[in-house]
PDB file of C-alpha atoms in Angstrom:
ATOM      1  CA  MET M   1      38.602 -24.481-102.290  1.00 50.00           C
ATOM      2  CA  VAL M   2      36.154 -26.243-104.830  1.00 58.00           C
ATOM      3  CA  ASN M   3      35.371 -23.842-107.691  1.00 76.00           C
ATOM      4  CA  ILE M   4      31.725 -23.281-107.928  1.00 81.00           C
ATOM      5  CA  MET M   5      32.000 -23.402-111.862  1.00 79.00           C
ATOM      6  CA  ASN M   6      33.541 -26.875-111.474  1.00 78.00           C
ATOM      7  CA  ILE M   7      30.917 -28.348-109.337  1.00 81.00           C
ATOM      8  CA  LEU M   8      28.189 -26.758-111.694  1.00 84.00           C
ATOM      9  CA  ASN M   9      29.696 -28.420-114.653  1.00 84.00           C
ATOM     10  CA  ALA M  10      29.785 -31.505-112.837  1.00 83.00           C
ATOM     11  CA  THR M  11      26.418 -31.379-111.963  1.00 87.00           C
ATOM     12  CA  PHE M  12      25.317 -30.364-115.565  1.00 89.00           C
ATOM     13  CA  ARG M  13      27.278 -33.460-117.078  1.00 89.00           C
ATOM     14  CA  THR M  14      25.878 -35.767-114.526  1.00 90.00           C
ATOM     15  CA  ILE M  15      22.093 -34.774-115.313  1.00 91.00           C
ATOM     16  CA  PHE M  16      23.032 -34.787-118.925  1.00 92.00           C
ATOM     17  CA  PHE M  17      24.808 -38.336-119.221  1.00 91.00           C
ATOM     18  CA  TYR M  18      22.150 -39.615-117.017  1.00 90.00           C
ATOM     19  CA  PHE M  19      19.352 -39.062-119.412  1.00 91.00           C
ATOM     20  CA  PHE M  20      21.566 -39.556-122.451  1.00 91.00           C
ATOM     21  CA  ILE M  21      22.563 -43.216-121.171  1.00 89.00           C
ATOM     22  CA  ILE M  22      18.810 -43.812-120.674  1.00 86.00           C
ATOM     23  CA  VAL M  23      18.294 -43.185-124.258  1.00 87.00           C
ATOM     24  CA  VAL M  24      21.214 -45.120-125.546  1.00 87.00           C
ATOM     25  CA  PHE M  25      20.147 -48.192-123.454  1.00 82.00           C
ATOM     26  CA  ARG M  26      16.507 -47.755-124.737  1.00 82.00           C
ATOM     27  CA  LEU M  27      17.854 -47.942-128.276  1.00 82.00           C
ATOM     28  CA  MET M  28      20.073 -50.987-127.425  1.00 78.00           C
ATOM     29  CA  GLY M  29      16.896 -52.845-126.429  1.00 70.00           C
ATOM     30  CA  LYS M  30      15.013 -53.869-123.530  1.00 55.00           C
ATOM     31  CA  ARG M  31      17.092 -56.624-121.656  1.00 57.00           C
ATOM     32  CA  GLU M  32      17.414 -56.757-117.934  1.00 51.00           C
ATOM     33  CA  ILE M  33      20.707 -56.889-116.360  1.00 54.00           C
ATOM     34  CA  GLY M  34      20.932 -60.554-115.741  1.00 54.00           C
ATOM     35  CA  GLU M  35      20.069 -61.125-119.055  1.00 61.00           C
ATOM     36  CA  LEU M  36      22.954 -59.044-120.550  1.00 67.00           C
ATOM     37  CA  SER M  37      25.133 -60.972-123.174  1.00 71.00           C
ATOM     38  CA  LEU M  38      28.639 -60.819-123.208  1.00 72.00           C
ATOM     39  CA  MET M  39      28.741 -58.190-125.923  1.00 78.00           C
ATOM     40  CA  ASP M  40      26.079 -56.340-124.098  1.00 80.00           C
ATOM     41  CA  LEU M  41      28.211 -56.583-120.723  1.00 80.00           C
ATOM     42  CA  VAL M  42      31.419 -55.259-122.605  1.00 84.00           C
ATOM     43  CA  VAL M  43      29.646 -52.270-124.141  1.00 87.00           C
ATOM     44  CA  SER M  44      27.949 -51.450-120.737  1.00 87.00           C
ATOM     45  CA  LEU M  45      31.164 -51.128-118.970  1.00 88.00           C
ATOM     46  CA  LEU M  46      32.748 -49.471-121.750  1.00 91.00           C
ATOM     47  CA  ILE M  47      29.963 -46.719-121.445  1.00 91.00           C
ATOM     48  CA  ALA M  48      30.305 -46.466-117.540  1.00 90.00           C
ATOM     49  CA  GLU M  49      33.980 -45.936-117.809  1.00 92.00           C
ATOM     50  CA  LEU M  50      33.704 -43.252-120.577  1.00 92.00           C
ATOM     51  CA  VAL M  51      31.086 -41.507-118.601  1.00 91.00           C
ATOM     52  CA  ALA M  52      32.977 -41.486-115.235  1.00 90.00           C
ATOM     53  CA  ILE M  53      36.043 -40.038-117.041  1.00 90.00           C
ATOM     54  CA  SER M  54      33.843 -37.434-118.482  1.00 89.00           C
ATOM     55  CA  ILE M  55      32.360 -36.174-115.511  1.00 86.00           C
ATOM     56  CA  GLU M  56      35.913 -36.071-113.693  1.00 84.00           C
ATOM     57  CA  ASN M  57      37.531 -34.336-116.734  1.00 86.00           C
ATOM     58  CA  TYR M  58      35.317 -31.262-116.978  1.00 77.00           C
ATOM     59  CA  ASP M  59      37.612 -29.240-118.446  1.00 81.00           C
ATOM     60  CA  GLU M  60      37.307 -31.488-121.927  1.00 85.00           C
ATOM     61  CA  SER M  61      34.736 -31.236-124.273  1.00 88.00           C
ATOM     62  CA  MET M  62      31.905 -33.539-123.746  1.00 90.00           C
ATOM     63  CA  LEU M  63      31.823 -34.782-127.524  1.00 91.00           C
ATOM     64  CA  LEU M  64      34.961 -36.786-126.631  1.00 90.00           C
ATOM     65  CA  THR M  65      32.412 -38.866-124.585  1.00 92.00           C
ATOM     66  CA  ILE M  66      29.429 -38.848-126.871  1.00 93.00           C
ATOM     67  CA  VAL M  67      31.047 -39.865-130.172  1.00 94.00           C
ATOM     68  CA  PRO M  68      32.675 -42.918-128.624  1.00 93.00           C
ATOM     69  CA  ILE M  69      29.382 -43.917-127.026  1.00 93.00           C
ATOM     70  CA  VAL M  70      27.510 -43.468-130.263  1.00 92.00           C
ATOM     71  CA  ILE M  71      29.841 -45.457-131.987  1.00 93.00           C
ATOM     72  CA  LEU M  72      29.504 -48.205-129.449  1.00 91.00           C
ATOM     73  CA  LEU M  73      25.717 -47.947-129.911  1.00 89.00           C
ATOM     74  CA  VAL M  74      25.855 -48.122-133.702  1.00 90.00           C
ATOM     75  CA  PHE M  75      28.115 -51.407-133.028  1.00 88.00           C
ATOM     76  CA  GLU M  76      25.447 -52.861-130.679  1.00 86.00           C
ATOM     77  CA  ILE M  77      22.455 -52.409-133.369  1.00 86.00           C
ATOM     78  CA  ILE M  78      24.693 -53.760-135.846  1.00 88.00           C
ATOM     79  CA  PHE M  79      25.888 -56.767-134.155  1.00 85.00           C
ATOM     80  CA  GLY M  80      22.226 -57.107-132.931  1.00 81.00           C
ATOM     81  CA  VAL M  81      20.872 -57.614-136.329  1.00 83.00           C
ATOM     82  CA  LEU M  82      23.616 -59.756-137.439  1.00 84.00           C
ATOM     83  CA  SER M  83      22.700 -62.188-134.420  1.00 79.00           C
ATOM     84  CA  VAL M  84      19.013 -62.111-135.667  1.00 75.00           C
ATOM     85  CA  LYS M  85      19.958 -62.705-139.379  1.00 77.00           C
ATOM     86  CA  SER M  86      23.076 -65.435-138.761  1.00 77.00           C
ATOM     87  CA  GLU M  87      22.933 -68.330-136.308  1.00 74.00           C
ATOM     88  CA  LYS M  88      26.852 -68.613-136.894  1.00 78.00           C
ATOM     89  CA  PHE M  89      27.499 -65.371-135.851  1.00 79.00           C
ATOM     90  CA  ARG M  90      25.081 -65.391-132.603  1.00 77.00           C
ATOM     91  CA  THR M  91      26.962 -68.458-131.923  1.00 76.00           C
ATOM     92  CA  LEU M  92      30.146 -66.736-132.195  1.00 78.00           C
ATOM     93  CA  VAL M  93      29.303 -63.759-130.032  1.00 75.00           C
ATOM     94  CA  ASP M  94      26.894 -65.307-127.781  1.00 74.00           C
ATOM     95  CA  GLY M  95      27.767 -69.015-127.633  1.00 76.00           C
ATOM     96  CA  LYS M  96      25.271 -71.859-127.259  1.00 79.00           C
ATOM     97  CA  PRO M  97      23.315 -73.164-123.886  1.00 83.00           C
ATOM     98  CA  SER M  98      25.270 -76.048-122.078  1.00 86.00           C
ATOM     99  CA  LEU M  99      23.317 -78.933-120.655  1.00 87.00           C
ATOM    100  CA  ILE M 100      25.001 -79.323-117.451  1.00 90.00           C
ATOM    101  CA  ILE M 101      22.730 -82.286-115.860  1.00 89.00           C
ATOM    102  CA  ASN M 102      20.987 -84.595-118.341  1.00 84.00           C
ATOM    103  CA  LYS M 103      18.240 -86.844-117.171  1.00 82.00           C
ATOM    104  CA  GLY M 104      19.943 -86.758-113.688  1.00 86.00           C
ATOM    105  CA  LYS M 105      23.227 -87.109-114.673  1.00 88.00           C
ATOM    106  CA  ILE M 106      25.994 -84.575-114.110  1.00 90.00           C
ATOM    107  CA  ASN M 107      27.581 -83.561-117.687  1.00 89.00           C
ATOM    108  CA  LYS M 108      31.236 -83.429-116.313  1.00 89.00           C
ATOM    109  CA  THR M 109      32.964 -82.842-119.788  1.00 89.00           C
ATOM    110  CA  GLU M 110      30.466 -79.978-120.295  1.00 88.00           C
ATOM    111  CA  MET M 111      31.182 -78.360-116.873  1.00 90.00           C
ATOM    112  CA  LYS M 112      34.888 -78.464-117.368  1.00 90.00           C
ATOM    113  CA  LYS M 113      34.384 -76.941-120.766  1.00 88.00           C
ATOM    114  CA  GLN M 114      32.155 -74.155-119.353  1.00 88.00           C
ATOM    115  CA  ARG M 115      34.585 -73.783-116.016  1.00 89.00           C
ATOM    116  CA  TYR M 116      31.541 -74.416-114.180  1.00 90.00           C
ATOM    117  CA  SER M 117      32.434 -75.727-110.651  1.00 90.00           C
ATOM    118  CA  LEU M 118      30.276 -78.107-108.622  1.00 89.00           C
ATOM    119  CA  ASP M 119      30.452 -75.358-106.098  1.00 89.00           C
ATOM    120  CA  ASP M 120      28.673 -73.293-108.504  1.00 90.00           C
ATOM    121  CA  LEU M 121      25.939 -75.676-109.070  1.00 90.00           C
ATOM    122  CA  MET M 122      25.495 -76.633-105.323  1.00 90.00           C
ATOM    123  CA  LEU M 123      24.918 -72.577-104.863  1.00 90.00           C
ATOM    124  CA  GLU M 124      22.453 -72.384-107.795  1.00 89.00           C
ATOM    125  CA  LEU M 125      20.297 -75.452-106.183  1.00 89.00           C
ATOM    126  CA  ARG M 126      20.297 -73.518-102.978  1.00 90.00           C
ATOM    127  CA  ASN M 127      19.243 -70.563-104.543  1.00 89.00           C
ATOM    128  CA  ASN M 128      16.376 -72.576-105.926  1.00 87.00           C
ATOM    129  CA  ASN M 129      15.298 -74.313-102.559  1.00 87.00           C
ATOM    130  CA  ILE M 130      16.545 -77.761-104.132  1.00 88.00           C
ATOM    131  CA  GLU M 131      17.977 -80.030-101.673  1.00 81.00           C
ATOM    132  CA  ASP M 132      20.202 -82.016-103.641  1.00 82.00           C
ATOM    133  CA  LEU M 133      21.466 -83.230-107.049  1.00 86.00           C
ATOM    134  CA  THR M 134      18.862 -86.091-107.122  1.00 86.00           C
ATOM    135  CA  GLN M 135      15.900 -83.740-107.317  1.00 88.00           C
ATOM    136  CA  VAL M 136      17.026 -82.224-110.561  1.00 89.00           C
ATOM    137  CA  LYS M 137      16.540 -83.727-114.196  1.00 87.00           C
ATOM    138  CA  PHE M 138      17.846 -81.117-116.251  1.00 87.00           C
ATOM    139  CA  ALA M 139      19.883 -77.979-115.571  1.00 90.00           C
ATOM    140  CA  ILE M 140      20.831 -75.840-118.627  1.00 89.00           C
ATOM    141  CA  LEU M 141      23.573 -73.231-118.371  1.00 89.00           C
ATOM    142  CA  GLU M 142      22.159 -70.045-120.726  1.00 83.00           C
ATOM    143  CA  ASN M 143      24.541 -68.073-122.486  1.00 78.00           C
ATOM    144  CA  ASN M 144      23.991 -65.288-120.108  1.00 73.00           C
ATOM    145  CA  GLY M 145      25.346 -67.663-117.225  1.00 79.00           C
ATOM    146  CA  ARG M 146      22.086 -68.048-115.598  1.00 83.00           C
ATOM    147  CA  LEU M 147      21.353 -72.107-114.798  1.00 88.00           C
ATOM    148  CA  ASN M 148      17.898 -73.014-115.413  1.00 87.00           C
ATOM    149  CA  LEU M 149      16.777 -76.169-113.180  1.00 89.00           C
ATOM    150  CA  TYR M 150      14.017 -78.608-113.902  1.00 86.00           C
ATOM    151  CA  LYS M 151      12.952 -80.858-111.269  1.00 86.00           C
ATOM    152  CA  ASN M 152      12.136 -84.768-111.522  1.00 83.00           C
ATOM    153  CA  ASP M 153       8.675 -83.720-111.645  1.00 75.00           C
ATOM    154  CA  THR M 154       8.506 -81.798-114.740  1.00 70.00           C
ATOM    155  CA  SER M 155       7.974 -83.076-118.133  1.00 65.00           C
ATOM    156  CA  ASP M 156      10.622 -83.110-120.912  1.00 72.00           C
ATOM    157  CA  ILE M 157      12.382 -79.863-121.527  1.00 80.00           C
ATOM    158  CA  PRO M 158      11.770 -78.584-125.078  1.00 84.00           C
ATOM    159  CA  PHE M 159      14.781 -79.329-127.288  1.00 86.00           C
ATOM    160  CA  PRO M 160      15.238 -76.707-130.182  1.00 89.00           C
ATOM    161  CA  LEU M 161      14.916 -78.364-133.855  1.00 90.00           C
ATOM    162  CA  ILE M 162      14.670 -75.453-135.923  1.00 89.00           C
ATOM    163  CA  LEU M 163      15.497 -71.582-135.110  1.00 84.00           C
ATOM    164  CA  ASP M 164      14.643 -68.728-137.231  1.00 78.00           C
ATOM    165  CA  GLY M 165      14.562 -71.537-140.235  1.00 78.00           C
ATOM    166  CA  CYS M 166      17.930 -72.788-139.336  1.00 83.00           C
ATOM    167  CA  VAL M 167      18.101 -76.514-138.354  1.00 87.00           C
ATOM    168  CA  GLN M 168      19.794 -77.492-135.180  1.00 87.00           C
ATOM    169  CA  LYS M 169      22.203 -80.116-135.709  1.00 85.00           C
ATOM    170  CA  ASP M 170      23.235 -80.610-132.403  1.00 82.00           C
ATOM    171  CA  THR M 171      19.843 -80.939-131.122  1.00 85.00           C
ATOM    172  CA  LEU M 172      19.372 -83.701-133.683  1.00 88.00           C
ATOM    173  CA  ASN M 173      22.428 -85.333-132.648  1.00 85.00           C
ATOM    174  CA  TYR M 174      21.498 -85.530-129.012  1.00 82.00           C
ATOM    175  CA  ILE M 175      17.923 -86.914-129.456  1.00 85.00           C
ATOM    176  CA  ASN M 176      19.505 -89.617-131.640  1.00 86.00           C
ATOM    177  CA  LYS M 177      17.565 -88.052-134.832  1.00 89.00           C
ATOM    178  CA  ASP M 178      18.668 -87.245-138.406  1.00 90.00           C
ATOM    179  CA  LEU M 179      17.487 -84.562-140.905  1.00 90.00           C
ATOM    180  CA  ASP M 180      15.573 -87.122-142.793  1.00 90.00           C
ATOM    181  CA  TRP M 181      13.841 -87.626-139.537  1.00 91.00           C
ATOM    182  CA  LEU M 182      12.711 -84.126-139.390  1.00 91.00           C
ATOM    183  CA  ILE M 183      11.962 -83.442-143.111  1.00 90.00           C
ATOM    184  CA  ASP M 184       9.567 -86.720-142.801  1.00 90.00           C
ATOM    185  CA  ASN M 185       8.120 -84.948-139.609  1.00 88.00           C
ATOM    186  CA  LEU M 186       7.532 -81.881-141.530  1.00 89.00           C
ATOM    187  CA  ASP M 187       6.169 -83.553-144.792  1.00 89.00           C
ATOM    188  CA  ASN M 188       3.649 -85.154-142.738  1.00 87.00           C
ATOM    189  CA  LYS M 189       2.764 -81.690-141.476  1.00 86.00           C
ATOM    190  CA  ASN M 190       2.574 -80.528-145.150  1.00 88.00           C
ATOM    191  CA  LEU M 191       5.433 -78.014-144.234  1.00 87.00           C
ATOM    192  CA  ASN M 192       8.729 -77.230-145.380  1.00 86.00           C
ATOM    193  CA  ILE M 193      12.108 -76.304-143.195  1.00 87.00           C
ATOM    194  CA  GLU M 194      11.734 -72.621-144.710  1.00 84.00           C
ATOM    195  CA  ASP M 195       8.145 -72.563-143.563  1.00 83.00           C
ATOM    196  CA  ILE M 196       9.138 -72.668-140.132  1.00 87.00           C
ATOM    197  CA  PHE M 197      10.057 -70.163-137.506  1.00 88.00           C
ATOM    198  CA  TYR M 198      10.640 -72.411-134.496  1.00 89.00           C
ATOM    199  CA  ALA M 199      10.074 -76.051-133.960  1.00 90.00           C
ATOM    200  CA  PHE M 200      11.096 -77.958-130.949  1.00 90.00           C
ATOM    201  CA  TYR M 201      10.929 -81.616-129.628  1.00 90.00           C
ATOM    202  CA  LYS M 202       9.163 -82.689-126.490  1.00 87.00           C
ATOM    203  CA  ASP M 203       7.576 -85.733-124.949  1.00 82.00           C
ATOM    204  CA  ASN M 204       8.507 -87.611-128.170  1.00 84.00           C
ATOM    205  CA  LYS M 205       6.518 -84.850-130.671  1.00 87.00           C
ATOM    206  CA  VAL M 206       7.513 -82.263-132.651  1.00 88.00           C
ATOM    207  CA  TYR M 207       5.768 -78.683-132.058  1.00 89.00           C
ATOM    208  CA  VAL M 208       6.123 -76.279-134.883  1.00 89.00           C
ATOM    209  CA  ILE M 209       5.587 -72.222-135.034  1.00 88.00           C
ATOM    210  CA  LYS M 210       5.096 -71.401-138.635  1.00 85.00           C
ATOM    211  CA  ASN M 211       6.311 -68.038-140.069  1.00 81.00           C
ATOM    212  CA  ASP M 212       2.824 -67.094-141.273  1.00 78.00           C
ATOM    213  CA  GLU M 213       1.534 -67.314-137.693  1.00 73.00           C
ATOM    214  CA  LEU M 214       3.826 -64.388-136.403  1.00 65.00           C
ATOM    215  CA  SER M 215       2.431 -60.939-136.250  1.00 60.00           C
TER     216      SER M 215
END
């Protein structure tokens, strides 16, 4: 026969961790489930497993669950700050977006590298009501696994040149430009790389958002 105290204990733990986890995820930052990075996903799975074990093992102290969750939260915050401050760390943890379709041509090398099959690609086309590949101009596989599709009737997509003051050398190589070209463009605007928060290349033009334009 089920012990009434065990039921009350499990109920209390469930309610407590419900609100506790809401607070934890609020502290981790606002992000939808479909936009979780690999690191966010791992932390979320670990927290879910810890809570499930705590609710089942109601005879053990709740601190054995709360402490590990707090440690994971601290790690998540620290890694989040490092990701903002360091492009290398952000790339190491989250990776970089991959260009799966470029100007209507499928990049088989990148698909193999990302282990992204043709079936995966066709599924995304159907989900976006696109009949066939000939309608797609660009397809970008984002860090969170989402595939963004751009049809032929859209203009060129923006290619990031500078992100938070860091020059994106891969983009320069892709658009067949070099650092001198970028510096010349900024000189024409009386700007230095250190002045730029975000710069991108689109329709053969360089667009910039300066640091002093941010709130």
